[in-house]
Coordinates of C-alpha atoms in Angstrom, one line a residue:
M1 CA 0.0 0.0 0.0
T2 CA 1.4 3.4 -1.0
Q3 CA 1.9 6.2 1.4
A4 CA -0.8 8.1 -0.6
G5 CA -3.2 5.3 0.3
Q6 CA -2.8 6.2 3.9
E7 CA -2.9 9.9 3.7
R8 CA -5.8 10.2 6.2
S9 CA -4.6 7.7 8.8
N10 CA -1.1 9.2 8.7
T11 CA -2.6 12.3 10.4
V12 CA -3.2 10.2 13.5
K13 CA -0.3 7.8 13.5
Q14 CA 2.8 9.2 11.7
G15 CA 5.6 11.4 13.1
V16 CA 7.1 12.1 16.5
E17 CA 4.2 14.4 17.5
K18 CA 1.9 11.4 17.1
V19 CA 3.6 9.3 19.9
P20 CA 0.5 9.9 22.2
H21 CA -1.8 8.8 19.4
R22 CA 0.2 5.6 18.7
S23 CA 0.3 4.9 22.4
L24 CA -3.5 4.9 22.5
F25 CA -3.6 2.6 19.4
R26 CA -1.2 0.3 21.3
A27 CA -3.7 0.4 24.2
L28 CA -6.1 -1.2 21.8
G29 CA -3.7 -4.1 21.3
L30 CA -2.5 -2.9 17.9
T31 CA 1.0 -3.9 16.9
P32 CA 3.5 -1.6 15.1
E33 CA 3.0 -3.7 12.0
E34 CA -0.8 -3.2 12.1
L35 CA -0.3 0.6 12.5
K36 CA 1.8 0.6 9.3
R37 CA -1.2 -0.6 7.4
P38 CA -4.2 1.4 6.2
L39 CA -6.9 1.9 8.9
I40 CA -10.2 0.7 7.6
G41 CA -13.4 1.8 9.5
I42 CA -16.0 -0.9 9.9
V43 CA -19.3 0.9 10.4
N44 CA -21.5 -1.7 12.2
S45 CA -25.1 -1.1 13.1
Q46 CA -25.3 -4.3 15.2
N47 CA -27.6 -4.4 18.3
D48 CA -29.7 -6.8 20.2
V49 CA -33.0 -5.0 19.5
V50 CA -33.5 -5.1 15.7
P51 CA -33.9 -8.6 14.1
G52 CA -32.2 -7.3 11.0
H53 CA -29.1 -6.4 13.0
M54 CA -28.7 -9.0 15.7
H55 CA -26.3 -11.1 13.6
L56 CA -24.2 -8.2 12.2
N57 CA -21.1 -9.0 14.3
L58 CA -20.8 -12.2 12.3
I59 CA -20.8 -10.0 9.1
A60 CA -18.3 -7.6 10.7
D61 CA -15.9 -10.5 11.6
A62 CA -16.0 -11.7 8.0
V63 CA -15.4 -8.1 6.8
K64 CA -12.4 -7.8 9.1
A65 CA -11.0 -11.1 7.8
G66 CA -11.3 -9.8 4.3
V67 CA -9.6 -6.5 5.2
R68 CA -6.7 -8.4 6.9
M69 CA -6.3 -10.7 4.0
A70 CA -5.8 -7.7 1.7
G71 CA -3.3 -6.0 4.0
G72 CA -5.4 -3.5 6.1
T73 CA -6.2 -3.0 9.7
P74 CA -9.9 -3.1 10.5
L75 CA -11.4 -1.0 13.3
A76 CA -15.2 -1.3 14.0
F77 CA -17.5 1.3 15.5
P78 CA -21.3 1.3 16.0
V79 CA -24.2 3.4 14.9
I80 CA -27.8 3.3 16.1
A81 CA -30.7 1.6 14.3
V82 CA -34.5 1.8 14.8
C83 CA -36.7 -1.2 14.1
D84 CA -39.7 0.3 12.3
G85 CA -41.9 -2.7 13.1
I86 CA -41.3 -2.3 16.8
A87 CA -41.5 1.5 16.7
M88 CA -44.8 1.3 14.7
N89 CA -48.0 3.0 15.8
H90 CA -46.7 4.8 18.9
I91 CA -44.5 7.8 19.6
G92 CA -41.4 5.8 18.7
M93 CA -42.2 6.0 15.0
K94 CA -41.7 9.8 15.1
Y95 CA -38.0 9.1 15.7
S96 CA -37.5 6.6 12.9
L97 CA -37.0 8.8 9.8
A98 CA -35.2 11.4 12.0
S99 CA -32.6 8.7 12.9
R100 CA -31.3 8.8 9.4
E101 CA -29.7 12.2 10.0
L102 CA -28.3 11.1 13.3
I103 CA -26.7 8.1 11.7
A104 CA -25.1 10.2 8.9
D105 CA -23.8 12.8 11.4
S106 CA -22.4 10.3 13.9
I107 CA -20.5 8.5 11.1
E108 CA -19.1 11.8 9.9
V109 CA -17.9 12.5 13.5
M110 CA -16.2 9.2 14.0
V111 CA -14.5 9.0 10.7
T112 CA -13.2 12.6 10.7
A113 CA -12.0 12.3 14.3
H114 CA -10.1 9.1 13.8
G115 CA -8.6 9.4 10.4
F116 CA -9.8 6.3 8.6
D117 CA -8.4 5.6 5.2
A118 CA -11.5 3.7 3.9
L119 CA -14.8 2.4 5.1
V120 CA -16.9 -0.8 5.0
F121 CA -20.6 -0.1 5.9
I122 CA -22.7 -2.8 7.5
P123 CA -26.4 -1.7 7.5
N124 CA -29.6 -3.5 7.2
C125 CA -32.8 -1.7 8.1
D126 CA -34.8 1.2 6.9
K127 CA -33.0 4.4 7.9
V128 CA -29.6 2.9 8.4
V129 CA -29.0 2.2 4.7
P130 CA -29.7 5.7 3.5
G131 CA -28.1 7.3 6.5
M132 CA -24.9 5.4 5.7
L133 CA -25.1 6.2 2.0
M134 CA -25.5 9.9 2.9
A135 CA -22.4 9.6 5.1
A136 CA -20.4 7.8 2.4
A137 CA -21.2 10.6 -0.1
R138 CA -20.4 13.4 2.4
L139 CA -17.1 11.9 3.5
N140 CA -16.1 10.7 0.0
I141 CA -13.4 8.2 1.0
P142 CA -13.2 4.7 -0.6
A143 CA -16.1 2.7 0.7
V144 CA -18.2 -0.4 0.1
F145 CA -21.4 -1.7 1.5
V146 CA -22.4 -5.2 2.7
S147 CA -25.8 -5.5 4.4
G148 CA -27.0 -8.1 6.8
G149 CA -29.4 -9.5 4.2
P150 CA -33.1 -10.3 4.2
M151 CA -35.0 -12.6 6.5
L152 CA -36.5 -15.8 5.1
A153 CA -40.2 -15.8 4.6
G154 CA -42.3 -17.3 7.4
R155 CA -45.0 -20.0 7.0
F156 CA -48.7 -19.8 8.0
Q157 CA -51.3 -22.4 7.0
G158 CA -49.1 -23.7 4.2
K159 CA -48.3 -20.3 2.7
K160 CA -45.3 -18.0 2.8
V161 CA -45.8 -14.9 4.8
S162 CA -44.0 -11.9 6.2
L163 CA -44.4 -9.3 8.8
T164 CA -47.2 -7.6 6.7
A165 CA -49.4 -10.6 7.5
C166 CA -49.1 -9.8 11.3
F167 CA -50.2 -6.2 10.9
E168 CA -53.1 -7.2 8.6
A169 CA -54.1 -9.9 11.0
V170 CA -55.0 -7.2 13.6
G171 CA -57.7 -5.9 11.3
A172 CA -58.8 -9.5 10.4
Y173 CA -59.1 -10.4 14.0
S174 CA -61.1 -7.2 14.8
A175 CA -63.4 -8.0 12.0
G176 CA -64.0 -11.5 13.3
N177 CA -62.2 -13.1 10.4
M178 CA -59.4 -14.7 12.4
S179 CA -59.4 -16.6 15.7
K180 CA -57.0 -16.0 18.7
E181 CA -55.4 -19.4 18.0
E182 CA -54.7 -18.4 14.4
L183 CA -53.4 -15.1 15.5
A184 CA -50.9 -16.8 17.9
E185 CA -49.8 -19.2 15.2
L186 CA -49.1 -16.4 12.8
E187 CA -47.3 -14.4 15.4
A188 CA -44.9 -17.3 16.1
G189 CA -44.2 -18.1 12.5
A190 CA -44.2 -14.9 10.4
C191 CA -40.6 -13.9 11.2
P192 CA -38.5 -17.1 11.4
T193 CA -34.9 -15.8 11.1
C194 CA -32.7 -12.8 11.6
G195 CA -32.5 -10.4 8.7
S196 CA -34.5 -7.5 7.2
C197 CA -38.2 -8.4 6.8
A198 CA -38.8 -10.8 3.9
G199 CA -40.7 -8.6 1.4
M200 CA -39.8 -5.7 -0.8
F201 CA -40.2 -3.3 2.1
T202 CA -38.0 -0.3 2.7
A203 CA -34.9 -2.0 4.1
N204 CA -34.7 -4.5 1.3
S205 CA -35.6 -1.8 -1.3
M206 CA -32.7 0.3 -0.1
N207 CA -30.2 -2.6 0.1
C208 CA -31.2 -3.5 -3.5
L209 CA -30.8 0.0 -4.7
T210 CA -27.4 0.2 -3.0
E211 CA -26.3 -2.4 -5.5
V212 CA -27.8 -0.4 -8.3
L213 CA -26.1 2.8 -7.2
G214 CA -22.8 0.8 -7.4
M215 CA -22.0 1.0 -3.7
G216 CA -22.7 -2.7 -2.8
L217 CA -21.3 -5.8 -4.3
P218 CA -23.7 -8.1 -6.4
G219 CA -25.8 -10.0 -3.9
N220 CA -25.9 -7.2 -1.3
G221 CA -29.7 -6.8 -1.5
T222 CA -30.9 -10.4 -1.9
I223 CA -28.6 -13.1 -0.4
P224 CA -30.6 -14.2 2.7
A225 CA -29.2 -13.3 6.1
V226 CA -28.8 -16.9 7.2
Y227 CA -27.0 -18.1 4.1
S228 CA -23.2 -18.8 4.2
G229 CA -23.0 -16.8 1.0
R230 CA -23.6 -13.7 3.0
I231 CA -20.4 -14.4 5.0
C232 CA -18.5 -14.9 1.8
L233 CA -19.9 -11.6 0.4
A234 CA -18.7 -9.9 3.6
K235 CA -15.2 -11.2 3.2
D236 CA -15.2 -10.1 -0.5
A237 CA -16.3 -6.6 0.7
G238 CA -13.4 -6.4 3.1
R239 CA -10.9 -7.3 0.3
Q240 CA -12.6 -5.1 -2.2
V241 CA -12.4 -1.9 -0.1
M242 CA -8.6 -2.4 -0.1
D243 CA -8.7 -2.5 -3.9
L244 CA -10.8 0.7 -4.0
L245 CA -8.3 2.4 -1.7
T246 CA -5.4 1.3 -3.9
K247 CA -7.1 2.7 -7.0
N248 CA -8.5 5.7 -5.1
I249 CA -12.1 5.0 -6.3
R250 CA -14.4 7.0 -4.1
P251 CA -18.2 7.2 -3.6
L252 CA -18.5 10.4 -5.7
D253 CA -16.8 8.5 -8.6
I254 CA -19.6 6.0 -8.3
M255 CA -22.7 7.9 -7.3
K256 CA -23.0 10.1 -10.4
E257 CA -26.3 11.5 -11.6
N258 CA -26.9 8.6 -13.9
A259 CA -26.3 6.2 -11.1
F260 CA -29.4 7.7 -9.4
R261 CA -31.3 7.5 -12.7
N262 CA -30.3 3.8 -12.8
A263 CA -31.6 3.4 -9.2
I264 CA -34.9 5.0 -10.0
T265 CA -35.3 2.8 -13.1
V266 CA -34.7 -0.4 -11.1
D267 CA -36.9 1.0 -8.3
M268 CA -39.7 1.2 -10.9
A269 CA -39.1 -2.3 -12.2
L270 CA -39.1 -3.8 -8.7
G271 CA -42.0 -1.8 -7.3
C272 CA -40.0 -0.8 -4.2
S273 CA -41.1 1.0 -1.1
T274 CA -42.4 4.6 -1.5
N275 CA -39.7 5.5 1.1
T276 CA -37.1 5.3 -1.6
L277 CA -38.4 8.6 -2.9
L278 CA -37.5 10.2 0.4
H279 CA -34.1 8.6 0.6
L280 CA -32.7 8.8 -2.9
P281 CA -33.1 12.6 -3.0
A282 CA -31.5 12.9 0.4
I283 CA -28.5 10.8 -0.7
A284 CA -28.2 12.6 -4.0
Y285 CA -28.2 15.9 -2.2
E286 CA -25.1 14.8 -0.2
A287 CA -23.5 13.9 -3.6
G288 CA -24.2 17.4 -5.0
I289 CA -27.1 16.2 -7.2
E290 CA -30.7 17.4 -7.2
L291 CA -33.4 14.8 -7.8
N292 CA -37.0 15.9 -8.3
L293 CA -40.3 14.1 -8.3
D294 CA -41.0 14.9 -12.0
M295 CA -38.0 12.8 -12.9
V296 CA -39.7 9.8 -11.2
N297 CA -42.8 9.9 -13.5
D298 CA -40.6 10.4 -16.5
I299 CA -38.5 7.3 -15.7
S300 CA -41.6 5.3 -14.6
G301 CA -43.3 6.1 -18.0
K302 CA -40.4 4.3 -19.8
T303 CA -39.8 1.4 -17.3
P304 CA -41.7 -1.9 -17.3
H305 CA -42.8 -3.3 -13.9
L306 CA -41.1 -6.7 -13.8
C307 CA -41.4 -7.9 -10.2
K308 CA -44.2 -8.2 -7.6
L309 CA -42.7 -9.1 -4.3
A310 CA -44.7 -9.0 -1.0
P311 CA -46.7 -7.0 -0.2
A312 CA -47.7 -6.5 -3.9
G313 CA -47.4 -10.2 -4.7
E314 CA -46.7 -13.7 -3.4
H315 CA -42.9 -13.8 -3.9
H316 CA -40.3 -12.8 -1.3
M317 CA -36.6 -11.8 -1.3
E318 CA -35.4 -15.4 -1.2
D319 CA -37.3 -15.9 -4.5
L320 CA -35.7 -12.9 -6.1
D321 CA -32.2 -14.1 -5.0
E322 CA -33.0 -17.5 -6.5
A323 CA -34.0 -15.8 -9.7
G324 CA -30.6 -14.1 -10.1
G325 CA -31.0 -11.1 -7.8
I326 CA -30.5 -7.5 -8.8
P327 CA -27.9 -8.2 -11.5
A328 CA -30.5 -10.3 -13.3
V329 CA -33.1 -7.6 -13.1
M330 CA -30.6 -5.0 -14.3
N331 CA -29.6 -7.2 -17.2
V332 CA -33.2 -7.3 -18.5
L333 CA -33.3 -3.5 -18.3
F334 CA -29.8 -3.0 -19.7
K335 CA -30.6 -5.0 -22.8
Q336 CA -33.6 -2.6 -23.4
G337 CA -31.3 0.4 -23.2
L338 CA -32.8 1.6 -19.9
L339 CA -29.6 1.7 -17.8
D340 CA -26.3 3.5 -18.2
G341 CA -23.8 0.7 -18.3
S342 CA -20.7 2.9 -18.4
L343 CA -20.7 3.8 -14.7
M344 CA -18.0 2.7 -12.3
T345 CA -19.1 0.5 -9.3
A346 CA -17.5 -0.6 -6.0
T347 CA -16.6 -3.9 -7.7
G348 CA -14.0 -1.9 -9.7
R349 CA -15.9 -2.8 -12.8
T350 CA -18.7 -1.0 -14.7
V351 CA -22.4 -1.6 -14.5
Q352 CA -22.3 -3.3 -17.8
E353 CA -19.5 -5.6 -16.8
N354 CA -21.4 -6.5 -13.6
V355 CA -24.7 -7.4 -15.2
T356 CA -23.9 -8.7 -18.7
G357 CA -24.7 -12.4 -18.9
R358 CA -26.6 -12.5 -15.6
V359 CA -29.3 -15.0 -16.4
N360 CA -32.9 -14.7 -15.1
Q361 CA -33.4 -18.1 -13.5
R362 CA -37.0 -17.6 -12.6
P363 CA -39.2 -15.7 -15.1
D364 CA -42.1 -16.1 -12.8
V365 CA -40.3 -13.8 -10.3
I366 CA -38.5 -11.5 -12.8
R367 CA -40.7 -11.2 -15.7
E368 CA -39.3 -10.6 -19.2
I369 CA -40.2 -7.3 -20.9
E370 CA -42.8 -8.9 -23.2
N371 CA -44.6 -10.3 -20.1
A372 CA -44.2 -7.3 -17.7
Y373 CA -47.0 -6.6 -15.2
S374 CA -47.3 -3.2 -16.8
S375 CA -45.4 -1.1 -19.3
T376 CA -44.8 1.5 -16.6
G377 CA -43.1 1.5 -13.2
G378 CA -44.4 0.4 -9.8
L379 CA -44.3 3.9 -8.1
A380 CA -46.1 7.1 -9.2
V381 CA -46.0 10.7 -8.2
L382 CA -49.4 12.5 -8.0
R383 CA -50.1 16.2 -8.1
G384 CA -53.2 18.4 -7.9
N385 CA -54.8 21.0 -5.7
L386 CA -54.3 18.7 -2.7
A387 CA -50.6 18.1 -3.4
P388 CA -49.1 21.0 -5.4
D389 CA -45.6 19.8 -4.6
G390 CA -46.4 16.1 -5.1
A391 CA -47.5 12.9 -3.4
V392 CA -46.3 9.3 -3.8
V393 CA -48.1 6.0 -4.2
K394 CA -46.9 2.4 -4.7
K395 CA -49.2 1.8 -7.5
A396 CA -47.9 -1.8 -7.9
A397 CA -49.7 -2.6 -4.6
V398 CA -53.0 -0.9 -5.5
A399 CA -55.9 -3.0 -6.5
A400 CA -57.2 -2.3 -10.1
E401 CA -60.5 -1.1 -8.6
M402 CA -58.8 1.7 -6.7
M403 CA -56.6 3.1 -9.4
V404 CA -59.4 5.7 -10.0
H405 CA -61.6 6.6 -7.0
E406 CA -63.7 9.3 -5.7
G407 CA -65.2 9.5 -2.2
P408 CA -66.0 11.5 0.9
A409 CA -63.2 12.7 3.1
R410 CA -62.9 11.2 6.6
V411 CA -60.5 13.6 8.3
F412 CA -58.2 12.8 11.2
D413 CA -55.5 14.9 12.7
T414 CA -53.6 12.0 14.2
E415 CA -52.8 8.4 13.2
E416 CA -54.2 7.1 16.6
D417 CA -57.6 8.7 15.9
A418 CA -57.7 7.1 12.4
V419 CA -56.8 3.6 13.7
A420 CA -59.5 3.9 16.4
A421 CA -62.1 4.7 13.7
I422 CA -61.0 1.8 11.5
L423 CA -61.1 -0.8 14.3
A424 CA -64.4 0.6 15.6
G425 CA -66.0 -0.1 12.1
K426 CA -66.6 3.6 11.4
I427 CA -64.9 3.6 8.0
Q428 CA -67.2 2.7 5.1
K429 CA -66.7 1.5 1.6
G430 CA -65.9 4.4 -0.7
D431 CA -64.4 6.6 2.0
V432 CA -61.1 8.5 1.6
M433 CA -59.3 8.7 4.9
V434 CA -57.2 11.8 5.4
I435 CA -54.5 11.7 8.1
R436 CA -52.7 15.0 8.5
Y437 CA -50.3 16.8 10.8
E438 CA -48.1 13.7 10.5
G439 CA -45.5 15.2 8.1
P440 CA -41.8 15.8 8.7
R441 CA -42.4 19.0 10.6
G442 CA -45.9 18.5 12.0
G443 CA -45.5 15.0 13.3
P444 CA -42.7 15.6 13.8
G445 CA -40.9 12.8 12.0
M446 CA -43.3 11.7 9.3
R447 CA -44.5 8.5 10.8
E448 CA -45.2 5.4 8.7
M449 CA -48.8 4.4 8.6
L450 CA -48.6 0.7 8.3
T451 CA -51.1 0.1 11.1
P452 CA -54.1 1.9 9.5
T453 CA -53.3 0.5 6.0
A454 CA -52.9 -3.0 7.3
A455 CA -56.0 -2.7 9.4
I456 CA -58.0 -1.6 6.3
A457 CA -56.5 -4.6 4.3
G458 CA -57.2 -7.0 7.2
M459 CA -60.8 -5.9 7.3
G460 CA -61.2 -6.5 3.6
L461 CA -61.5 -2.8 2.7
D462 CA -58.3 -2.3 0.7
K463 CA -60.3 -2.4 -2.6
D464 CA -62.8 0.1 -1.4
V465 CA -61.1 2.7 0.8
A466 CA -58.3 5.1 0.0
L467 CA -55.9 6.7 2.5
I468 CA -54.0 9.9 2.0
T469 CA -51.5 11.5 4.4
D470 CA -48.7 14.0 4.7
G471 CA -47.0 11.2 6.6
R472 CA -45.5 8.2 4.9
F473 CA -46.1 4.4 4.4
S474 CA -44.2 1.3 5.2
G475 CA -42.8 -0.7 2.3
A476 CA -45.1 -3.4 3.7
T477 CA -48.2 -1.3 2.9
R478 CA -50.6 -2.3 0.2
G479 CA -53.7 -0.6 -1.1
A480 CA -54.5 2.9 -2.3
A481 CA -52.2 4.5 0.2
I482 CA -51.0 7.9 -0.9
G483 CA -48.3 9.6 1.2
H484 CA -45.7 12.4 1.3
I485 CA -48.4 15.0 0.5
S486 CA -46.6 18.2 0.1
P487 CA -46.7 20.9 1.4
E488 CA -47.7 19.2 4.6
A489 CA -50.5 20.4 6.9
A490 CA -48.1 22.0 9.4
E491 CA -46.8 24.3 6.6
G492 CA -50.3 25.3 5.6
G493 CA -50.5 22.8 2.7
P494 CA -54.0 22.3 1.1
I495 CA -54.4 19.0 3.1
A496 CA -54.9 21.3 6.2
L497 CA -58.0 22.8 4.6
V498 CA -59.9 19.6 3.9
R499 CA -63.1 19.1 5.9
E500 CA -65.2 16.1 6.7
G501 CA -67.3 15.1 3.8
D502 CA -65.4 16.9 1.1
R503 CA -65.2 14.9 -2.1
I504 CA -61.7 13.7 -3.0
A505 CA -60.7 12.4 -6.4
V506 CA -57.8 10.0 -6.9
D507 CA -56.6 9.2 -10.4
I508 CA -53.4 7.3 -10.3
P509 CA -53.0 6.6 -14.0
A510 CA -53.4 10.3 -14.7
G511 CA -51.2 11.3 -11.7
R512 CA -53.9 13.5 -10.1
L513 CA -55.0 14.1 -6.5
E514 CA -57.8 16.7 -6.0
V515 CA -60.2 17.9 -3.4
L516 CA -63.4 18.8 -5.3
V517 CA -63.9 22.2 -3.6
D518 CA -63.8 25.4 -5.6
A519 CA -60.8 27.7 -5.2
A520 CA -62.9 30.5 -3.6
E521 CA -64.0 28.2 -0.8
L522 CA -60.4 27.0 -0.2
A523 CA -59.2 30.6 -0.1
K524 CA -61.8 31.4 2.6
R525 CA -60.7 28.3 4.6
R526 CA -57.1 29.4 4.3
E527 CA -57.9 32.8 5.8
A528 CA -59.4 31.0 8.8
W529 CA -56.6 28.4 9.2
E530 CA -54.3 28.7 12.2
P531 CA -50.9 26.9 12.4
V532 CA -50.7 23.8 14.6
P533 CA -47.3 23.5 16.4
P534 CA -45.3 20.3 16.2
R535 CA -46.3 17.7 18.9
I536 CA -42.7 17.5 20.2
T537 CA -40.9 20.8 20.8
K538 CA -38.0 19.7 23.0
G539 CA -34.9 17.6 22.5
Y540 CA -33.7 16.1 19.3
M541 CA -37.1 15.9 17.7
G542 CA -37.8 19.6 18.6
R543 CA -34.6 20.6 16.7
Y544 CA -35.5 18.2 13.9
A545 CA -39.0 19.8 13.5
R546 CA -37.4 23.3 13.2
M547 CA -34.8 22.2 10.6
V548 CA -36.4 19.5 8.4
S549 CA -37.3 20.2 4.8
S550 CA -40.4 19.1 2.8
A551 CA -41.0 15.5 1.9
S552 CA -40.8 16.6 -1.7
T553 CA -37.1 17.2 -1.3
G554 CA -36.3 14.1 0.8
A555 CA -37.1 15.5 4.3
R556 CA -33.6 16.6 4.6
V557 CA -32.3 18.5 7.6
R558 CA -31.2 21.9 6.5

């Protein structure tokens, strides 16, 4: 390794004036020989709380082995992680999205303070992946990602299931469609292994898109957490970061504008979580690139929808891995001229080199172009007088009956009130539920709304009821669930002016979301509207509420 390859760590270990620093490294048990080598930071989000993270020390040990094989000295440090499933439907969910910024900031602090030469990131769940990608772009030193991998699907009454089934079972039980015994059986079997939950939810969406961006090695998004191939991949990542350091290939050499266009393209083909349209703009911003929601519809209009994984379909991440994983999906798209193959990746090879020849082993999981679910992508951006700056829907998970819908508004100013109304049987077929003051600033924290959407689905109303919010939805959500409405209610967005019984029109194919109230009446309501302060004003979330931007720009902290 050349001296130039250690230019960062030399600031903490070279020269007479660094005797105190070397003494502290020696206190860690590092030998003089180890200190001569590049210092590689292993950013590990392991903890005993999140199922997707409980096994990450095994991944970290494998990464360290790979780093040592290639001549580096690995040093691990932790970052926080929130389990969205455990944080769901209580105050904890307000802190989930906000943790993304804490993760990025804490990594910046650790890396800058300790002079690492390169980094291997080990994330798994929802906000950890984008938080780490934001840090990688911000720091711009050689880096590679290896996630903990997805959970295997569970089994219930002879069928594969995932965490979504548990949330929907709450509604089914409340409606009298499931017994206590069945509920207990499902609870015990839905999440059978460690790993990120088994469907194309946010964690797996972002781990897959990390591959597409070029920051993860092939297999990063799909090799199951419990497979030995995941350990091999981690060793490869440890070796590969040393090659990136030697060649001085950095994140901003990889995460170019067209890499984000590639990511959105694959996002559309997979039908990923709507949360990707919060995270990709935030990551791009750290890379000096502006993404806008209009780009999403432009790309979606050209991209076929090739995969329907849970919650949109019956397949799970293990099936996508068996089919050939993300490289197989990318190869289908690349052959159609839909991806830029010239971009560099963390493999040290181009996108084209990574995906060419990757065979689709299961056309039932990854459909070929001529048999696509639709000719357009799995996500859509809606606009109209209810969402002048945009709203987002996972149209791949919307029933055909709900693609166009009009109904009376049922207005709720908190998620809790909305859930209580659903479980009490107060929501009728045809209704459009409006949940507001749950945006980035108003919530604060832009809570996921998996509980109300799952309750609606569990009660058999997902083909009859729409739900719109300035909050957001879990990747596990299915149904006509439209989130990210911008501007949010707390900023005086039109959603704050909706009243009980107003007619709301949803037209997903046309990209429209309207409240059928004339402009003069809306203007009168605006004059009478009074701002509602955030529900948390102290501590971290108080600061977050004062500093966060609109969902339409990625809910970045300014």
